[in-house]
Amino acid sequence: VINLFMDFETFGENIWKSTGIFEFMNELIYKIVKEGNFMTVSEEAYFCKPAGAISMPKTVTWADKERDLSAWFGNDLQKEATRVLYDLLPLARSHGGDVYDDWRRLSTSDHVYYMSTKYWSDGDVHAYFSPFDSPYDAFMYFMNVVRDLEYRLTKR
């Protein structure tokens, strides 16, 4: 079993085309299809029995020097944005359709990542990946969209 968990930016931004990454991935997929198969995580869990347990008492991430959730929940902006969004989850689920799809898109981790105010060890990374001028702008734009979603959910 090989699990690949990569951001889309890995291809073409962090690993340049000139390295041959695209050709490698094409060949890898060809070999897997020819000699094996793809499975989702759920399918893999169903068909394969676990070999053992791994203790992970704390969340571990790829992001930042701290390797914890502080890139996403390290300040009050992030916590408030998440709280307001998740308060709308029951209503968004009951509506379903496009409104629920929009809620799900807003729940992606990039939105709160852009609100990170970590400038000591990894601030340059946060600033580099963000399309906003500041974490405060990211919060303001996000909250405006969430409030628009809330209006759509409650205008009945």
PDB file of C-alpha atoms in Angstrom:
ATOM      1  CA  VAL A   1       0.000   0.000   0.000  1.00  0.00           C
ATOM      2  CA  ILE A   2       1.324   3.386  -0.991  1.00  0.00           C
ATOM      3  CA  ASN A   3      -0.455   6.488   0.249  1.00  0.00           C
ATOM      4  CA  LEU A   4       0.260   9.768  -1.512  1.00  0.00           C
ATOM      5  CA  PHE A   5      -0.921  12.912   0.245  1.00  0.00           C
ATOM      6  CA  MET A   6       0.255  16.019  -1.575  1.00  0.00           C
ATOM      7  CA  ASP A   7      -1.025  19.514  -2.128  1.00  0.00           C
ATOM      8  CA  PHE A   8      -1.713  20.482  -5.713  1.00  0.00           C
ATOM      9  CA  GLU A   9       0.990  23.130  -5.436  1.00  0.00           C
ATOM     10  CA  THR A  10       3.525  20.316  -5.124  1.00  0.00           C
ATOM     11  CA  PHE A  11       3.380  19.870  -8.884  1.00  0.00           C
ATOM     12  CA  GLY A  12       4.792  22.783 -10.804  1.00  0.00           C
ATOM     13  CA  GLU A  13       5.417  25.062  -7.829  1.00  0.00           C
ATOM     14  CA  ASN A  14       7.388  23.178  -5.199  1.00  0.00           C
ATOM     15  CA  ILE A  15       8.673  20.568  -7.629  1.00  0.00           C
ATOM     16  CA  TRP A  16       9.371  22.132 -11.011  1.00  0.00           C
ATOM     17  CA  LYS A  17       8.284  20.611 -14.310  1.00  0.00           C
ATOM     18  CA  SER A  18      11.946  20.444 -15.319  1.00  0.00           C
ATOM     19  CA  THR A  19      12.565  17.783 -12.636  1.00  0.00           C
ATOM     20  CA  GLY A  20      10.469  15.313 -14.600  1.00  0.00           C
ATOM     21  CA  ILE A  21       7.746  15.091 -11.929  1.00  0.00           C
ATOM     22  CA  PHE A  22       4.920  15.051 -14.484  1.00  0.00           C
ATOM     23  CA  GLU A  23       6.494  12.242 -16.479  1.00  0.00           C
ATOM     24  CA  PHE A  24       7.150  10.334 -13.251  1.00  0.00           C
ATOM     25  CA  MET A  25       3.523  10.651 -12.139  1.00  0.00           C
ATOM     26  CA  ASN A  26       2.250   9.566 -15.562  1.00  0.00           C
ATOM     27  CA  GLU A  27       4.503   6.510 -15.476  1.00  0.00           C
ATOM     28  CA  LEU A  28       3.539   5.733 -11.873  1.00  0.00           C
ATOM     29  CA  ILE A  29      -0.164   5.834 -12.699  1.00  0.00           C
ATOM     30  CA  TYR A  30       0.380   3.705 -15.804  1.00  0.00           C
ATOM     31  CA  LYS A  31       2.279   1.077 -13.783  1.00  0.00           C
ATOM     32  CA  ILE A  32      -0.334   0.994 -11.031  1.00  0.00           C
ATOM     33  CA  VAL A  33      -3.193   0.606 -13.492  1.00  0.00           C
ATOM     34  CA  LYS A  34      -1.299  -2.062 -15.441  1.00  0.00           C
ATOM     35  CA  GLU A  35      -0.001  -4.081 -12.495  1.00  0.00           C
ATOM     36  CA  GLY A  36      -2.215  -3.143  -9.554  1.00  0.00           C
ATOM     37  CA  ASN A  37      -5.145  -0.957  -8.708  1.00  0.00           C
ATOM     38  CA  PHE A  38      -6.215   2.244  -7.044  1.00  0.00           C
ATOM     39  CA  MET A  39      -8.333   2.191  -3.911  1.00  0.00           C
ATOM     40  CA  THR A  40      -9.824   4.840  -1.723  1.00  0.00           C
ATOM     41  CA  VAL A  41      -8.837   4.876   1.938  1.00  0.00           C
ATOM     42  CA  SER A  42     -12.242   3.388   2.817  1.00  0.00           C
ATOM     43  CA  GLU A  43     -11.807   0.572   0.295  1.00  0.00           C
ATOM     44  CA  GLU A  44      -8.341  -0.153   1.607  1.00  0.00           C
ATOM     45  CA  ALA A  45      -9.638  -0.284   5.184  1.00  0.00           C
ATOM     46  CA  TYR A  46     -12.349  -2.725   4.108  1.00  0.00           C
ATOM     47  CA  PHE A  47     -10.133  -5.100   2.131  1.00  0.00           C
ATOM     48  CA  CYS A  48      -6.968  -5.055   4.243  1.00  0.00           C
ATOM     49  CA  LYS A  49      -6.711  -5.905   7.900  1.00  0.00           C
ATOM     50  CA  PRO A  50      -4.552  -3.657  10.072  1.00  0.00           C
ATOM     51  CA  ALA A  51      -1.094  -4.917  10.967  1.00  0.00           C
ATOM     52  CA  GLY A  52      -1.066  -3.025  14.254  1.00  0.00           C
ATOM     53  CA  ALA A  53      -1.909   0.205  16.003  1.00  0.00           C
ATOM     54  CA  ILE A  54      -0.057   3.492  16.012  1.00  0.00           C
ATOM     55  CA  SER A  55      -0.428   5.813  18.967  1.00  0.00           C
ATOM     56  CA  MET A  56      -0.929   9.437  17.908  1.00  0.00           C
ATOM     57  CA  PRO A  57      -2.047  11.296  21.035  1.00  0.00           C
ATOM     58  CA  LYS A  58      -1.555  14.689  19.368  1.00  0.00           C
ATOM     59  CA  THR A  59      -2.328  15.998  15.901  1.00  0.00           C
ATOM     60  CA  VAL A  60       0.753  16.212  13.681  1.00  0.00           C
ATOM     61  CA  THR A  61       0.889  18.360  10.547  1.00  0.00           C
ATOM     62  CA  TRP A  62       3.316  19.253   7.770  1.00  0.00           C
ATOM     63  CA  ALA A  63       2.944  22.953   8.445  1.00  0.00           C
ATOM     64  CA  ASP A  64       5.283  25.176  10.362  1.00  0.00           C
ATOM     65  CA  LYS A  65       8.103  24.572  12.743  1.00  0.00           C
ATOM     66  CA  GLU A  66       5.670  23.658  15.536  1.00  0.00           C
ATOM     67  CA  ARG A  67       4.054  20.813  13.524  1.00  0.00           C
ATOM     68  CA  ASP A  68       0.734  21.366  15.315  1.00  0.00           C
ATOM     69  CA  LEU A  69      -2.625  22.978  14.533  1.00  0.00           C
ATOM     70  CA  SER A  70      -1.495  26.516  15.336  1.00  0.00           C
ATOM     71  CA  ALA A  71      -1.267  27.325  11.617  1.00  0.00           C
ATOM     72  CA  TRP A  72      -5.061  26.927  11.520  1.00  0.00           C
ATOM     73  CA  PHE A  73      -6.237  27.600  15.085  1.00  0.00           C
ATOM     74  CA  GLY A  74      -3.486  29.728  16.567  1.00  0.00           C
ATOM     75  CA  ASN A  75      -5.311  33.038  16.903  1.00  0.00           C
ATOM     76  CA  ASP A  76      -8.729  34.508  17.656  1.00  0.00           C
ATOM     77  CA  LEU A  77      -9.420  35.358  14.007  1.00  0.00           C
ATOM     78  CA  GLN A  78      -9.134  31.708  13.021  1.00  0.00           C
ATOM     79  CA  LYS A  79     -11.150  30.473  15.981  1.00  0.00           C
ATOM     80  CA  GLU A  80     -13.969  32.963  15.372  1.00  0.00           C
ATOM     81  CA  ALA A  81     -14.126  32.291  11.637  1.00  0.00           C
ATOM     82  CA  THR A  82     -14.322  28.551  12.286  1.00  0.00           C
ATOM     83  CA  ARG A  83     -16.937  28.947  15.032  1.00  0.00           C
ATOM     84  CA  VAL A  84     -19.212  31.120  12.880  1.00  0.00           C
ATOM     85  CA  LEU A  85     -18.892  28.785   9.892  1.00  0.00           C
ATOM     86  CA  TYR A  86     -19.567  25.612  11.883  1.00  0.00           C
ATOM     87  CA  ASP A  87     -22.557  27.221  13.604  1.00  0.00           C
ATOM     88  CA  LEU A  88     -24.128  27.227  10.117  1.00  0.00           C
ATOM     89  CA  LEU A  89     -23.421  23.545   9.422  1.00  0.00           C
ATOM     90  CA  PRO A  90     -26.791  22.095  10.559  1.00  0.00           C
ATOM     91  CA  LEU A  91     -28.703  24.636   8.488  1.00  0.00           C
ATOM     92  CA  ALA A  92     -26.429  24.160   5.459  1.00  0.00           C
ATOM     93  CA  ARG A  93     -26.874  20.378   5.657  1.00  0.00           C
ATOM     94  CA  SER A  94     -30.636  20.691   5.834  1.00  0.00           C
ATOM     95  CA  HIS A  95     -30.678  22.931   2.755  1.00  0.00           C
ATOM     96  CA  GLY A  96     -28.351  20.700   0.766  1.00  0.00           C
ATOM     97  CA  GLY A  97     -27.592  21.460  -2.873  1.00  0.00           C
ATOM     98  CA  ASP A  98     -25.491  24.449  -3.919  1.00  0.00           C
ATOM     99  CA  VAL A  99     -25.713  26.136  -0.524  1.00  0.00           C
ATOM    100  CA  TYR A 100     -24.266  23.106   1.231  1.00  0.00           C
ATOM    101  CA  ASP A 101     -21.593  22.797  -1.472  1.00  0.00           C
ATOM    102  CA  ASP A 102     -20.640  26.414  -0.810  1.00  0.00           C
ATOM    103  CA  TRP A 103     -20.454  25.722   2.937  1.00  0.00           C
ATOM    104  CA  ARG A 104     -18.158  22.762   2.270  1.00  0.00           C
ATOM    105  CA  ARG A 105     -15.862  24.906   0.110  1.00  0.00           C
ATOM    106  CA  LEU A 106     -15.647  27.460   2.903  1.00  0.00           C
ATOM    107  CA  SER A 107     -14.628  24.707   5.317  1.00  0.00           C
ATOM    108  CA  THR A 108     -11.366  23.977   3.483  1.00  0.00           C
ATOM    109  CA  SER A 109      -8.301  24.592   5.603  1.00  0.00           C
ATOM    110  CA  ASP A 110      -6.696  27.180   3.314  1.00  0.00           C
ATOM    111  CA  HIS A 111      -9.173  29.852   4.393  1.00  0.00           C
ATOM    112  CA  VAL A 112      -8.127  29.799   8.049  1.00  0.00           C
ATOM    113  CA  TYR A 113      -4.489  29.177   7.128  1.00  0.00           C
ATOM    114  CA  TYR A 114      -4.473  32.550   5.349  1.00  0.00           C
ATOM    115  CA  MET A 115      -5.566  34.129   8.662  1.00  0.00           C
ATOM    116  CA  SER A 116      -2.452  32.926  10.474  1.00  0.00           C
ATOM    117  CA  THR A 117      -0.561  35.663  12.284  1.00  0.00           C
ATOM    118  CA  LYS A 118       2.520  33.524  12.881  1.00  0.00           C
ATOM    119  CA  TYR A 119       5.408  35.727  11.848  1.00  0.00           C
ATOM    120  CA  TRP A 120       8.249  34.353  13.936  1.00  0.00           C
ATOM    121  CA  SER A 121       9.272  30.964  12.626  1.00  0.00           C
ATOM    122  CA  ASP A 122       7.152  30.566   9.511  1.00  0.00           C
ATOM    123  CA  GLY A 123       5.499  33.867   8.677  1.00  0.00           C
ATOM    124  CA  ASP A 124       7.096  34.094   5.252  1.00  0.00           C
ATOM    125  CA  VAL A 125       5.500  30.792   4.245  1.00  0.00           C
ATOM    126  CA  HIS A 126       2.048  31.981   5.319  1.00  0.00           C
ATOM    127  CA  ALA A 127       2.458  35.265   3.477  1.00  0.00           C
ATOM    128  CA  TYR A 128       3.824  33.578   0.344  1.00  0.00           C
ATOM    129  CA  PHE A 129       0.837  31.259  -0.081  1.00  0.00           C
ATOM    130  CA  SER A 130      -1.843  33.796   0.779  1.00  0.00           C
ATOM    131  CA  PRO A 131      -3.651  35.801  -1.898  1.00  0.00           C
ATOM    132  CA  PHE A 132      -4.464  38.442   0.749  1.00  0.00           C
ATOM    133  CA  ASP A 133      -2.428  41.438   1.845  1.00  0.00           C
ATOM    134  CA  SER A 134      -2.735  40.442   5.500  1.00  0.00           C
ATOM    135  CA  PRO A 135      -4.329  37.846   7.770  1.00  0.00           C
ATOM    136  CA  TYR A 136      -6.835  40.515   8.772  1.00  0.00           C
ATOM    137  CA  ASP A 137      -7.901  40.965   5.151  1.00  0.00           C
ATOM    138  CA  ALA A 138      -8.293  37.189   4.852  1.00  0.00           C
ATOM    139  CA  PHE A 139     -10.543  37.213   7.910  1.00  0.00           C
ATOM    140  CA  MET A 140     -12.617  40.146   6.662  1.00  0.00           C
ATOM    141  CA  TYR A 141     -13.212  38.654   3.207  1.00  0.00           C
ATOM    142  CA  PHE A 142     -13.967  35.227   4.641  1.00  0.00           C
ATOM    143  CA  MET A 143     -16.457  36.606   7.145  1.00  0.00           C
ATOM    144  CA  ASN A 144     -18.200  38.615   4.425  1.00  0.00           C
ATOM    145  CA  VAL A 145     -18.678  35.437   2.392  1.00  0.00           C
ATOM    146  CA  VAL A 146     -19.855  33.499   5.451  1.00  0.00           C
ATOM    147  CA  ARG A 147     -22.373  36.236   6.276  1.00  0.00           C
ATOM    148  CA  ASP A 148     -23.615  36.075   2.682  1.00  0.00           C
ATOM    149  CA  LEU A 149     -24.015  32.316   3.066  1.00  0.00           C
ATOM    150  CA  GLU A 150     -25.879  32.851   6.340  1.00  0.00           C
ATOM    151  CA  TYR A 151     -28.232  35.260   4.564  1.00  0.00           C
ATOM    152  CA  ARG A 152     -28.876  32.694   1.827  1.00  0.00           C
ATOM    153  CA  LEU A 153     -29.643  30.070   4.468  1.00  0.00           C
ATOM    154  CA  THR A 154     -32.033  32.225   6.491  1.00  0.00           C
ATOM    155  CA  LYS A 155     -33.825  34.383   3.905  1.00  0.00           C
ATOM    156  CA  ARG A 156     -36.853  32.060   3.753  1.00  0.00           C
TER     157      ARG A 156
END
